[in-house]
Amino acid sequence: MPREFTPKVVTANHLLDGDVVYLTADERWSRRHEEAELLTDEAHATIRLLDAQRQVDTVVGAYLADARPGPRGPEPTHFREVFRTRGPSNYAHGKQVEL
């Protein structure tokens, strides 16, 4: 029996600086997870992923990541994705500078 589809966001790494980015409903790439488009329909999620994977001049490694609705927007549900929202772990740059 197939698994029930759970909400997702499209995520990737920015081609030039490597930072984690998320696809928004208005076709932008954002570094903020809560701005990502929360995809609740499997067919729509597949289309959004295919669109993202074609943007080879902007991002690399696009994939669907599990998420859930939150008070400020989508929230990651897996520890790996929570870790990715915090930025690089080797030294403070990118998202860690904002903290």
C-alpha positions as a LaTeX table, in Angstrom:
\begin{tabular}{lrrr}
\hline
Residue & $x$ (\AA) & $y$ (\AA) & $z$ (\AA) \\
\hline
Met1 & 0.00 & 0.00 & 0.00 \\
Pro2 & 1.47 & 3.42 & $-0.94$ \\
Arg3 & 2.38 & 5.82 & 1.82 \\
Glu4 & 0.18 & 8.85 & 2.36 \\
Phe5 & 1.69 & 12.04 & 0.97 \\
Thr6 & 2.92 & 14.41 & 3.67 \\
Pro7 & 3.49 & 18.15 & 3.14 \\
Lys8 & 6.80 & 19.15 & 1.56 \\
Val9 & 8.92 & 22.14 & 0.58 \\
Val10 & 11.36 & 22.33 & $-2.32$ \\
Thr11 & 14.90 & 22.92 & $-1.11$ \\
Ala12 & 18.29 & 23.10 & $-2.82$ \\
Asn13 & 21.68 & 24.73 & $-2.51$ \\
His14 & 22.40 & 28.08 & $-4.13$ \\
Leu15 & 24.79 & 27.49 & $-7.02$ \\
Leu16 & 27.25 & 30.32 & $-6.31$ \\
Asp17 & 27.47 & 30.44 & $-2.52$ \\
Gly18 & 26.21 & 26.97 & $-1.53$ \\
Asp19 & 23.71 & 28.28 & 1.03 \\
Val20 & 20.49 & 26.34 & 1.58 \\
Val21 & 17.52 & 27.88 & $-0.24$ \\
Tyr22 & 13.79 & 27.20 & $-0.45$ \\
Leu23 & 11.38 & 27.72 & $-3.34$ \\
Thr24 & 8.61 & 30.21 & $-2.57$ \\
Ala25 & 5.09 & 30.33 & $-4.00$ \\
Asp26 & 6.04 & 33.41 & $-6.03$ \\
Glu27 & 8.94 & 31.62 & $-7.79$ \\
Arg28 & 11.78 & 33.08 & $-5.69$ \\
Trp29 & 14.54 & 31.24 & $-3.87$ \\
Ser30 & 14.66 & 32.28 & $-0.21$ \\
Arg31 & 17.20 & 31.47 & 2.49 \\
Arg32 & 14.35 & 31.41 & 5.04 \\
His33 & 12.49 & 28.12 & 5.49 \\
Glu34 & 9.32 & 29.87 & 6.70 \\
Glu35 & 9.02 & 31.64 & 3.32 \\
Ala36 & 8.94 & 28.34 & 1.41 \\
Glu37 & 5.81 & 27.21 & $-0.37$ \\
Leu38 & 4.20 & 24.40 & 1.63 \\
Leu39 & 3.14 & 21.76 & $-0.88$ \\
Thr40 & 0.24 & 19.58 & 0.21 \\
Asp41 & $-0.59$ & 17.95 & $-3.14$ \\
Glu42 & 1.77 & 15.26 & $-4.45$ \\
Ala43 & 1.27 & 16.09 & $-8.14$ \\
His44 & 1.86 & 19.81 & $-7.54$ \\
Ala45 & 4.95 & 19.01 & $-5.45$ \\
Thr46 & 6.36 & 16.88 & $-8.27$ \\
Ile47 & 5.81 & 19.68 & $-10.80$ \\
Arg48 & 7.45 & 22.26 & $-8.50$ \\
Leu49 & 10.43 & 19.93 & $-7.98$ \\
Leu50 & 10.86 & 19.38 & $-11.71$ \\
Asp51 & 10.74 & 23.14 & $-12.27$ \\
Ala52 & 13.38 & 23.65 & $-9.58$ \\
Gln53 & 15.66 & 20.95 & $-11.00$ \\
Arg54 & 15.67 & 22.78 & $-14.35$ \\
Gln55 & 17.09 & 25.94 & $-12.74$ \\
Val56 & 20.68 & 24.72 & $-13.12$ \\
Asp57 & 21.98 & 28.28 & $-13.44$ \\
Thr58 & 20.70 & 29.10 & $-9.92$ \\
Val59 & 20.56 & 25.98 & $-7.71$ \\
Val60 & 21.92 & 22.46 & $-7.37$ \\
Gly61 & 20.57 & 19.36 & $-5.67$ \\
Ala62 & 16.90 & 20.30 & $-5.49$ \\
Tyr63 & 14.68 & 17.87 & $-3.58$ \\
Leu64 & 11.44 & 17.67 & $-1.60$ \\
Ala65 & 11.80 & 17.90 & 2.18 \\
Asp66 & 9.11 & 17.02 & 4.70 \\
Ala67 & 7.56 & 20.02 & 6.45 \\
Arg68 & 4.52 & 20.96 & 8.48 \\
Pro69 & 2.48 & 24.14 & 8.83 \\
Gly70 & 3.70 & 26.43 & 11.59 \\
Pro71 & 2.65 & 29.79 & 13.02 \\
Arg72 & 5.14 & 31.71 & 10.83 \\
Gly73 & 5.15 & 29.36 & 7.82 \\
Pro74 & 6.44 & 25.88 & 7.06 \\
Glu75 & 8.58 & 24.16 & 9.68 \\
Pro76 & 10.99 & 21.27 & 9.04 \\
Thr77 & 10.03 & 17.89 & 10.51 \\
His78 & 13.36 & 16.05 & 10.24 \\
Phe79 & 16.49 & 16.87 & 12.24 \\
Arg80 & 18.55 & 17.06 & 9.04 \\
Glu81 & 16.32 & 19.81 & 7.69 \\
Val82 & 16.34 & 21.65 & 11.02 \\
Phe83 & 20.15 & 21.56 & 10.86 \\
Arg84 & 20.12 & 22.87 & 7.28 \\
Thr85 & 18.03 & 25.90 & 8.33 \\
Arg86 & 20.82 & 27.01 & 10.65 \\
Gly87 & 23.53 & 27.33 & 8.03 \\
Pro88 & 27.10 & 26.03 & 7.87 \\
Ser89 & 28.49 & 24.45 & 11.02 \\
Asn90 & 32.18 & 25.11 & 10.40 \\
Tyr91 & 32.20 & 28.84 & 11.27 \\
Ala92 & 29.81 & 31.76 & 11.52 \\
His93 & 28.76 & 33.01 & 8.11 \\
Gly94 & 25.56 & 33.12 & 6.12 \\
Lys95 & 22.52 & 32.51 & 8.34 \\
Gln96 & 24.64 & 32.16 & 11.49 \\
Val97 & 25.74 & 35.80 & 11.26 \\
Glu98 & 22.09 & 36.84 & 11.69 \\
Leu99 & 21.83 & 34.95 & 14.98 \\
\hline
\end{tabular}
